[in-house]
């Protein structure tokens, strides 16, 4: 009987070519109604001696069958893998899917250049909130409630106390207050500002950078030297700078700063409206009242401040005709700037 089962089993094994058939053979021998199981089904009718004998025999067969099936399983597994490897060829000559590479936003390029320049001059880059108090955005900058200078900055108010900052100058007020030791300050603050404005050259959201220096014996000459270097760094070595008297409530004296037109070199063209000059910055010596409100004694300390629009620099440098392109995230627009920077490197 043992031999008969073994021979039949061997034949079954040889015929196996798939997992499916392994399962079938397994069931045929080891399943609930399988041949090996059947061997022990009438054990209860046997004598003790016979039980021992049949039990031993059944165990031997069971172990043998299990081992042999495992071997076949491994063989089939290998065969199936080989078959799969032969069939599933990979064509390594196929072009792969193009991976899009991001590029820095033109606005970000300007911010990084501005930061590099001022950090190299020993300034800190500081940050301030876009939702600001009326106090920091206006009152501490010498623009009390009802002051006519507020009209120039059409403001989004959140409530009478809070607003979306209209100028990064608000960070001047913060920095002076936060510097409780009243030590010298050299900082710039690039960031977003908001005004109720919307056309090709004005957006309700735009970027500014504010600068503030407070120390002993800071003069207008320091401001002039700093801004001249800054203009050359941003717009090219040949850039000339001129200062015109102006008014800002938080500086006295105040100036507006023009740069020679980088398109025509000052000869006159449509960009500079034939004047040869382009206005880029507001600046001045920090008003004594503003110093006082910031906790600095104006008899001891002086300072200068300046502010400029960052979008304008991006628009000039990359010849972008409409500010709204900077905020609509059109990939076709954004992809151009790596190439433009290479062609038009201003260092
Ligand atoms: N905050 C001014 C504006 O938005 C720009 C400005 C002018 C900033 C003069 C200054 C400054 O710090 O001294 O129009």
Coordinates of N, CA and C in Angstrom, one line a residue, residues 90-301:
X90 N 12.6 45.0 -20.8 CA 12.6 46.5 -20.6 C 13.4 47.1 -21.7
X91 N 12.7 48.1 -22.4 CA 13.4 48.7 -23.5 C 14.1 50.0 -22.9
X92 N 15.4 49.9 -22.7 CA 16.1 51.0 -22.0 C 16.3 52.1 -23.0
X93 N 16.0 51.9 -24.3 CA 16.2 53.0 -25.2 C 15.0 54.0 -25.3
X94 N 13.9 53.6 -24.7 CA 12.7 54.5 -24.7 C 13.0 55.8 -24.0
X95 N 12.6 56.9 -24.6 CA 12.9 58.2 -23.9 C 12.0 58.2 -22.6
X96 N 12.5 58.7 -21.5 CA 11.7 58.8 -20.3 C 10.8 60.0 -20.3
X97 N 9.9 60.0 -19.4 CA 9.0 61.1 -19.3 C 9.8 62.3 -18.8
X98 N 9.5 63.5 -19.4 CA 10.3 64.7 -19.1 C 9.9 65.2 -17.7
X99 N 11.0 65.4 -16.9 CA 10.7 65.9 -15.5 C 10.9 67.4 -15.6
X100 N 9.8 68.1 -15.1 CA 9.9 69.5 -15.1 C 10.7 70.0 -14.0
X101 N 11.6 70.9 -14.3 CA 12.5 71.5 -13.3 C 11.9 72.9 -12.9
X102 N 11.7 73.1 -11.6 CA 11.2 74.4 -11.2 C 12.3 75.5 -11.4
X103 N 11.9 76.7 -11.3 CA 12.9 77.8 -11.3 C 12.5 78.9 -10.4
X104 N 13.4 79.7 -9.9 CA 13.1 80.7 -8.9 C 12.2 81.8 -9.6
X105 N 11.2 82.2 -8.8 CA 10.3 83.2 -9.3 C 11.1 84.5 -9.4
X106 N 10.8 85.3 -10.5 CA 11.5 86.6 -10.7 C 11.5 87.5 -9.4
X107 N 10.4 87.5 -8.7 CA 10.3 88.3 -7.5 C 11.3 87.8 -6.5
X108 N 11.4 86.5 -6.4 CA 12.3 85.9 -5.4 C 13.8 86.2 -5.8
X109 N 14.1 86.2 -7.1 CA 15.4 86.5 -7.5 C 15.8 87.9 -7.0
X110 N 14.9 88.9 -7.1 CA 15.2 90.2 -6.7 C 15.4 90.3 -5.2
X111 N 14.5 89.6 -4.4 CA 14.6 89.6 -3.0 C 16.0 89.0 -2.6
X112 N 16.4 87.9 -3.2 CA 17.7 87.3 -2.8 C 18.8 88.3 -3.1
X113 N 18.8 89.0 -4.3 CA 19.8 89.9 -4.6 C 19.9 91.1 -3.6
X114 N 18.7 91.6 -3.2 CA 18.6 92.7 -2.2 C 19.2 92.2 -0.9
X115 N 18.8 91.0 -0.5 CA 19.3 90.5 0.8 C 20.8 90.3 0.8
X116 N 21.3 89.7 -0.3 CA 22.8 89.5 -0.5 C 23.5 90.8 -0.3
X117 N 23.0 91.8 -1.0 CA 23.8 93.1 -0.9 C 23.8 93.6 0.6
X118 N 22.6 93.7 1.2 CA 22.6 94.3 2.5 C 23.2 93.4 3.6
X119 N 23.1 92.1 3.4 CA 23.8 91.2 4.4 C 25.3 91.5 4.3
X120 N 25.8 91.6 3.1 CA 27.2 91.9 2.9 C 27.7 93.2 3.5
X121 N 26.7 94.1 3.7 CA 27.0 95.4 4.4 C 26.7 95.3 5.9
X122 N 26.4 94.2 6.4 CA 26.2 94.0 7.9 C 24.8 94.2 8.4
X123 N 23.8 94.2 7.5 CA 22.4 94.4 7.9 C 21.8 93.0 8.3
X124 N 20.8 93.1 9.2 CA 20.0 91.9 9.5 C 18.8 91.9 8.6
X125 N 18.4 90.7 8.2 CA 17.1 90.6 7.5 C 16.0 90.3 8.5
X126 N 15.0 91.1 8.7 CA 14.0 90.9 9.7 C 12.6 90.7 9.0
X127 N 11.7 90.2 9.8 CA 10.4 89.9 9.3 C 9.3 90.6 10.1
X128 N 8.2 90.9 9.5 CA 7.1 91.4 10.3 C 5.8 90.9 9.8
X129 N 4.7 91.1 10.6 CA 3.4 90.5 10.2 C 2.8 91.4 9.1
X130 N 2.0 90.7 8.2 CA 1.3 91.4 7.2 C 0.0 92.0 7.7
X131 N -0.6 91.3 8.7 CA -1.7 91.9 9.4 C -1.1 92.7 10.6
X132 N -1.3 94.0 10.5 CA -0.5 94.9 11.4 C -1.4 95.8 12.1
X133 N -0.9 96.5 13.2 CA -1.8 97.4 13.9 C -1.7 98.8 13.1
X134 N -2.7 99.6 13.3 CA -2.7 100.9 12.7 C -1.6 101.7 13.4
X135 N -1.3 101.4 14.6 CA -0.3 102.1 15.4 C 1.1 101.9 14.7
X136 N 1.5 100.6 14.4 CA 2.8 100.4 13.8 C 2.9 100.9 12.3
X137 N 1.8 100.7 11.6 CA 1.8 101.1 10.2 C 1.7 102.6 10.0
X138 N 1.1 103.3 10.9 CA 0.9 104.7 10.7 C 1.3 105.6 11.9
X139 N 0.7 105.3 13.1 CA 0.9 106.3 14.2 C 2.3 106.4 14.6
X140 N 3.0 105.3 14.8 CA 4.4 105.4 15.2 C 5.4 105.9 14.1
X141 N 4.8 106.0 12.9 CA 5.6 106.6 11.8 C 5.2 108.0 11.6
X142 N 4.6 108.6 12.6 CA 4.3 110.1 12.5 C 3.1 110.3 11.6
X143 N 2.2 109.4 11.5 CA 1.0 109.6 10.7 C -0.2 109.3 11.6
X144 N -0.6 110.3 12.4 CA -1.7 110.1 13.4 C -3.0 109.9 12.7
X145 N -4.0 109.4 13.4 CA -5.4 109.2 12.8 C -5.8 110.5 12.2
X146 N -6.4 110.4 11.0 CA -6.9 111.6 10.3 C -5.8 112.4 9.5
X147 N -4.6 111.9 9.6 CA -3.5 112.7 8.9 C -3.7 112.5 7.3
X148 N -3.5 113.6 6.6 CA -3.8 113.5 5.1 C -2.8 112.5 4.4
X149 N -1.7 112.3 5.0 CA -0.7 111.3 4.3 C -1.4 110.0 4.2
X150 N -2.4 109.7 5.0 CA -3.0 108.3 4.8 C -3.7 108.1 3.5
X151 N -4.1 109.3 2.9 CA -4.8 109.2 1.6 C -3.9 108.5 0.5
X152 N -2.6 108.7 0.6 CA -1.7 108.2 -0.4 C -1.7 106.6 -0.4
X153 N -2.1 106.0 0.7 CA -2.0 104.6 0.8 C -3.4 104.0 1.1
X154 N -4.2 103.8 0.1 CA -5.5 103.3 0.3 C -5.5 102.0 1.0
X155 N -6.1 102.0 2.2 CA -5.8 100.9 3.1 C -6.9 99.9 3.2
X156 N -6.6 98.6 3.3 CA -7.6 97.5 3.7 C -7.6 97.5 5.2
X157 N -8.7 98.0 5.8 CA -8.8 97.9 7.3 C -9.5 96.6 7.6
X158 N -9.0 95.9 8.7 CA -9.7 94.8 9.2 C -10.8 95.2 10.3
X159 N -10.3 96.1 11.1 CA -11.2 96.8 12.0 C -10.4 98.1 12.4
X160 N -11.0 99.0 13.2 CA -10.3 100.3 13.4 C -8.9 100.1 13.9
X161 N -8.6 99.0 14.5 CA -7.3 98.8 15.1 C -6.3 98.1 14.2
X162 N -6.8 97.1 13.4 CA -5.9 96.2 12.6 C -6.2 96.5 11.1
X163 N -5.1 96.3 10.3 CA -5.2 96.5 8.9 C -4.1 95.6 8.2
X164 N -4.2 95.5 6.8 CA -3.2 94.8 6.1 C -2.1 95.9 5.8
X165 N -0.9 95.6 6.2 CA 0.1 96.7 6.2 C 0.2 97.2 4.7
X166 N 0.3 98.5 4.6 CA 0.4 99.2 3.3 C 1.8 99.5 3.0
X167 N 2.7 99.3 4.0 CA 4.1 99.6 3.7 C 5.0 98.8 4.7
X168 N 6.1 98.3 4.3 CA 7.0 97.6 5.2 C 7.6 98.5 6.2
X169 N 7.4 99.8 6.1 CA 7.9 100.8 7.1 C 7.4 100.4 8.5
X170 N 6.2 99.7 8.6 CA 5.7 99.3 9.9 C 6.8 98.5 10.7
X171 N 7.7 97.8 10.0 CA 8.7 97.0 10.7 C 9.8 97.9 11.3
X172 N 9.9 99.2 10.8 CA 10.8 100.1 11.5 C 10.3 100.3 12.9
X173 N 9.0 100.6 13.0 CA 8.4 100.9 14.3 C 8.6 99.7 15.3
X174 N 8.3 98.5 14.7 CA 8.5 97.2 15.5 C 9.9 97.0 16.0
X175 N 10.8 97.2 15.0 CA 12.2 96.9 15.3 C 12.7 97.8 16.4
X176 N 12.4 99.1 16.4 CA 12.8 100.1 17.4 C 12.2 99.7 18.8
X177 N 10.9 99.3 18.8 CA 10.4 98.9 20.1 C 11.0 97.6 20.6
X178 N 11.2 96.7 19.7 CA 11.7 95.4 20.2 C 13.1 95.4 20.6
X179 N 13.9 96.4 20.1 CA 15.3 96.5 20.6 C 15.3 97.2 21.9
X180 N 15.0 96.5 22.9 CA 14.9 97.1 24.3 C 16.2 97.6 24.8
X181 N 17.3 97.1 24.4 CA 18.6 97.6 24.8 C 19.0 98.9 24.2
X182 N 18.2 99.3 23.2 CA 18.5 100.5 22.4 C 19.9 100.6 21.9
X183 N 20.3 99.5 21.2 CA 21.6 99.4 20.6 C 21.4 99.9 19.1
X184 N 22.5 100.1 18.4 CA 22.4 100.4 16.9 C 21.6 99.4 16.2
X185 N 20.9 99.9 15.1 CA 20.1 99.0 14.3 C 20.6 99.1 12.8
X186 N 20.7 98.0 12.2 CA 20.9 97.9 10.7 C 20.1 96.8 10.2
X187 N 18.9 97.1 9.6 CA 18.1 96.0 9.2 C 17.4 96.3 7.8
X188 N 17.1 95.3 7.1 CA 16.1 95.4 6.0 C 15.0 94.4 6.3
X189 N 13.9 94.8 5.7 CA 12.7 93.9 5.8 C 12.0 93.8 4.5
X190 N 12.3 92.7 3.7 CA 11.5 92.5 2.5 C 10.2 91.9 2.8
X191 N 9.1 92.2 2.1 CA 7.9 91.5 2.4 C 6.7 92.1 1.5
X192 N 5.5 91.5 1.8 CA 4.4 91.8 1.0 C 3.6 93.0 1.7
X193 N 3.0 93.8 0.9 CA 2.2 94.9 1.4 C 0.9 95.0 0.6
X194 N -0.1 95.6 1.1 CA -1.4 95.6 0.4 C -2.0 97.0 0.3
X195 N -2.5 97.3 -0.9 CA -3.3 98.6 -1.0 C -4.4 98.4 -2.0
X196 N -5.4 99.2 -1.9 CA -6.6 99.1 -2.8 C -6.3 99.7 -4.1
X197 N -5.6 98.9 -4.9 CA -5.1 99.4 -6.2 C -5.1 98.2 -7.2
X198 N -5.3 98.4 -8.4 CA -5.3 97.3 -9.4 C -5.3 97.8 -10.8
X199 N -4.1 97.8 -11.4 CA -4.0 98.1 -12.9 C -2.7 97.5 -13.3
X200 N -2.2 97.8 -14.5 CA -1.0 97.1 -15.1 C 0.2 97.4 -14.3
X201 N 0.3 98.5 -13.6 CA 1.5 98.8 -12.8 C 1.3 98.8 -11.3
X202 N 0.0 98.6 -10.9 CA -0.3 98.5 -9.5 C -1.1 97.2 -9.2
X203 N -0.7 96.6 -8.1 CA -1.5 95.4 -7.7 C -1.9 95.6 -6.3
X204 N -3.0 94.9 -5.9 CA -3.5 95.1 -4.5 C -2.5 94.5 -3.5
X205 N -1.6 93.6 -4.1 CA -0.6 93.0 -3.2 C 0.7 93.2 -4.0
X206 N 1.7 93.7 -3.3 CA 3.0 93.9 -4.0 C 4.1 93.8 -2.9
X207 N 5.4 93.9 -3.4 CA 6.5 93.6 -2.5 C 7.3 94.9 -2.3
X208 N 7.7 95.1 -1.0 CA 8.6 96.2 -0.7 C 9.7 95.7 0.1
X209 N 10.8 96.5 0.1 CA 11.8 96.3 1.1 C 12.1 97.6 1.8
X210 N 12.1 97.5 3.1 CA 12.3 98.6 4.0 C 13.7 98.5 4.6
X211 N 14.4 99.6 4.7 CA 15.7 99.6 5.4 C 15.7 100.6 6.5
X212 N 16.4 100.3 7.6 CA 16.5 101.2 8.7 C 17.9 101.1 9.3
X213 N 18.5 102.2 9.5 CA 19.8 102.3 10.2 C 19.7 103.3 11.3
X214 N 20.0 102.9 12.5 CA 20.1 103.8 13.6 C 21.4 103.7 14.3
X215 N 22.1 104.8 14.5 CA 23.3 104.7 15.2 C 23.7 106.1 15.7
X216 N 24.9 106.3 16.2 CA 25.3 107.7 16.5 C 26.0 108.3 15.3
X217 N 25.7 109.5 15.0 CA 26.4 110.2 13.9 C 26.1 109.7 12.5
X218 N 24.9 109.1 12.3 CA 24.6 108.7 10.9 C 24.1 109.9 10.2
X219 N 24.6 110.1 9.0 CA 24.2 111.3 8.2 C 23.6 111.0 6.9
X220 N 23.1 112.0 6.2 CA 22.5 111.9 4.9 C 23.6 111.3 3.9
X221 N 24.8 111.7 4.1 CA 25.9 111.2 3.2 C 26.0 109.6 3.3
X222 N 25.8 109.1 4.5 CA 25.8 107.6 4.7 C 24.6 107.0 3.8
X223 N 23.5 107.7 3.9 CA 22.3 107.2 3.2 C 22.6 107.2 1.7
X224 N 23.2 108.3 1.2 CA 23.5 108.5 -0.2 C 24.5 107.4 -0.7
X225 N 25.6 107.2 0.1 CA 26.6 106.2 -0.3 C 26.0 104.8 -0.4
X226 N 25.1 104.5 0.6 CA 24.5 103.2 0.7 C 23.6 102.9 -0.5
X227 N 22.8 103.9 -0.8 CA 21.8 103.7 -1.9 C 22.5 103.7 -3.3
X228 N 23.6 104.5 -3.4 CA 24.3 104.5 -4.6 C 24.9 103.1 -4.9
X229 N 25.5 102.5 -3.9 CA 26.1 101.2 -4.0 C 25.0 100.1 -4.4
X230 N 23.8 100.3 -3.7 CA 22.7 99.4 -3.8 C 22.2 99.5 -5.3
X231 N 22.0 100.7 -5.8 CA 21.5 100.9 -7.2 C 22.5 100.2 -8.2
X232 N 23.8 100.4 -8.0 CA 24.8 99.8 -8.9 C 24.7 98.2 -8.8
X233 N 24.5 97.7 -7.6 CA 24.4 96.3 -7.5 C 23.2 95.7 -8.2
X234 N 22.1 96.4 -8.1 CA 20.8 95.9 -8.6 C 20.7 96.2 -10.1
X235 N 21.2 97.3 -10.6 CA 20.9 97.7 -12.0 C 22.2 97.9 -12.8
X236 N 23.3 97.6 -12.3 CA 24.5 97.7 -13.1 C 25.5 98.8 -12.7
X237 N 26.8 98.5 -12.9 CA 27.9 99.4 -12.5 C 27.7 100.9 -12.9
X238 N 27.2 101.1 -14.1 CA 27.1 102.4 -14.7 C 26.0 103.3 -14.2
X239 N 25.2 102.7 -13.3 CA 24.0 103.4 -12.9 C 24.4 104.7 -12.1
X240 N 23.7 105.8 -12.4 CA 23.9 107.0 -11.7 C 22.7 107.2 -10.8
X241 N 22.9 107.9 -9.7 CA 21.8 108.1 -8.7 C 21.6 109.6 -8.5
X242 N 20.4 110.1 -8.4 CA 20.2 111.5 -8.0 C 19.1 111.5 -6.9
X243 N 19.3 112.5 -6.0 CA 18.3 112.7 -4.9 C 17.5 113.9 -5.2
X244 N 16.2 113.8 -5.0 CA 15.3 115.0 -5.1 C 14.6 115.2 -3.8
X245 N 14.4 116.4 -3.3 CA 13.7 116.7 -2.1 C 12.3 116.1 -2.2
X246 N 11.8 115.6 -1.1 CA 10.4 115.1 -1.1 C 9.8 115.2 0.3
X247 N 8.7 114.5 0.4 CA 8.1 114.5 1.8 C 7.6 113.1 2.1
X248 N 8.0 112.6 3.3 CA 7.4 111.5 3.9 C 7.3 111.8 5.4
X249 N 6.2 111.5 6.0 CA 5.9 111.9 7.4 C 7.0 111.4 8.4
X250 N 7.6 110.3 8.1 CA 8.5 109.7 9.0 C 10.0 110.0 8.8
X251 N 10.3 110.8 7.8 CA 11.7 111.2 7.6 C 11.8 112.7 7.5
X252 N 12.9 113.3 7.9 CA 13.1 114.7 7.8 C 14.6 115.0 7.8
X253 N 15.2 115.4 6.7 CA 14.6 115.6 5.4 C 14.3 114.3 4.7
X254 N 13.4 114.4 3.7 CA 13.0 113.3 2.9 C 13.5 113.4 1.5
X255 N 13.8 112.4 0.8 CA 14.2 112.4 -0.6 C 13.5 111.4 -1.4
X256 N 13.5 111.6 -2.7 CA 13.1 110.6 -3.6 C 14.3 110.3 -4.4
X257 N 14.6 109.0 -4.7 CA 15.8 108.7 -5.3 C 15.5 108.2 -6.8
X258 N 16.2 108.8 -7.7 CA 16.1 108.4 -9.1 C 17.4 107.7 -9.5
X259 N 17.2 106.7 -10.5 CA 18.4 106.1 -11.1 C 18.4 106.4 -12.5
X260 N 19.6 106.5 -13.1 CA 19.7 106.8 -14.5 C 19.1 105.6 -15.3
X261 N 18.4 105.9 -16.3 CA 17.6 104.8 -17.0 C 18.5 103.8 -17.6
X262 N 18.3 102.5 -17.1 CA 19.2 101.4 -17.5 C 18.9 100.9 -18.9
X263 N 17.8 101.4 -19.5 CA 17.5 101.0 -20.8 C 18.3 101.8 -21.8
X264 N 18.2 103.2 -21.6 CA 18.9 104.1 -22.6 C 20.1 104.7 -22.1
X265 N 20.5 104.4 -20.8 CA 21.7 105.0 -20.2 C 21.5 106.4 -19.9
X266 N 20.3 107.0 -20.0 CA 20.1 108.4 -19.6 C 19.8 109.3 -20.8
X267 N 19.8 108.7 -22.0 CA 19.6 109.5 -23.2 C 18.1 109.9 -23.4
X268 N 17.3 109.1 -22.8 CA 15.8 109.3 -23.0 C 15.2 108.2 -23.9
X269 N 14.2 107.6 -23.3 CA 13.5 106.5 -24.1 C 12.1 106.4 -23.5
X270 N 11.2 105.5 -24.1 CA 9.9 105.4 -23.6 C 9.8 104.9 -22.1
X271 N 10.8 104.1 -21.7 CA 10.7 103.5 -20.4 C 10.9 104.7 -19.3
X272 N 11.8 105.6 -19.6 CA 12.0 106.7 -18.6 C 11.3 107.9 -19.1
X273 N 10.3 107.8 -20.0 CA 9.5 108.9 -20.5 C 10.3 110.0 -20.9
X274 N 11.4 109.7 -21.6 CA 12.4 110.6 -22.2 C 13.1 111.5 -21.2
X275 N 13.0 111.2 -19.9 CA 13.6 112.0 -18.9 C 15.1 111.6 -18.6
X276 N 15.4 110.3 -19.0 CA 16.7 109.8 -18.6 C 16.8 109.2 -17.2
X277 N 15.7 109.5 -16.4 CA 15.8 109.0 -15.0 C 14.5 108.2 -14.6
X278 N 14.7 107.3 -13.7 CA 13.5 106.5 -13.2 C 13.5 106.6 -11.7
X279 N 12.4 106.9 -11.1 CA 12.3 106.9 -9.7 C 12.2 105.5 -9.1
X280 N 13.0 105.3 -8.1 CA 13.0 103.9 -7.5 C 12.8 103.8 -6.0
X281 N 13.1 104.9 -5.3 CA 13.2 104.7 -3.9 C 12.6 106.0 -3.2
X282 N 12.1 105.8 -2.0 CA 11.8 106.9 -1.0 C 12.7 106.7 0.1
X283 N 13.2 107.8 0.7 CA 14.2 107.7 1.8 C 14.3 108.9 2.6
X284 N 15.1 108.9 3.6 CA 15.3 110.2 4.4 C 15.9 109.9 5.7
X285 N 16.1 110.9 6.5 CA 16.7 110.8 7.8 C 15.5 110.6 8.8
X286 N 15.6 109.6 9.6 CA 14.5 109.2 10.5 C 14.1 110.4 11.3
X287 N 12.8 110.8 11.3 CA 12.2 111.9 12.0 C 12.5 111.8 13.5
X288 N 12.9 112.9 14.1 CA 13.2 112.8 15.6 C 12.0 112.3 16.3
X289 N 10.8 112.6 15.9 CA 9.6 112.2 16.6 C 9.4 110.7 16.5
X290 N 9.8 110.1 15.4 CA 9.7 108.7 15.2 C 10.8 108.0 16.0
X291 N 12.0 108.6 16.1 CA 13.0 108.0 17.0 C 12.5 108.0 18.4
X292 N 11.9 109.1 18.8 CA 11.4 109.2 20.2 C 10.3 108.2 20.5
X293 N 9.4 108.0 19.6 CA 8.3 107.0 19.8 C 8.9 105.6 19.8
X294 N 10.1 105.4 19.2 CA 10.7 104.1 19.2 C 11.6 103.9 20.4
X295 N 11.7 104.9 21.3 CA 12.5 104.8 22.5 C 13.9 105.3 22.3
X296 N 14.3 105.9 21.2 CA 15.6 106.4 21.0 C 15.7 107.9 21.2
X297 N 16.6 108.4 22.0 CA 16.7 109.8 22.2 C 17.3 110.5 21.0
X298 N 16.5 111.4 20.3 CA 17.0 112.0 19.1 C 18.2 112.9 19.3
X299 N 18.5 113.3 20.6 CA 19.7 114.1 20.8 C 21.0 113.2 20.7
X300 N 20.8 112.0 20.9 CA 21.9 111.0 20.9 C 22.0 110.2 19.6
X301 N 20.9 109.9 19.1 CA 20.8 108.9 18.0 C 20.3 109.6 16.7

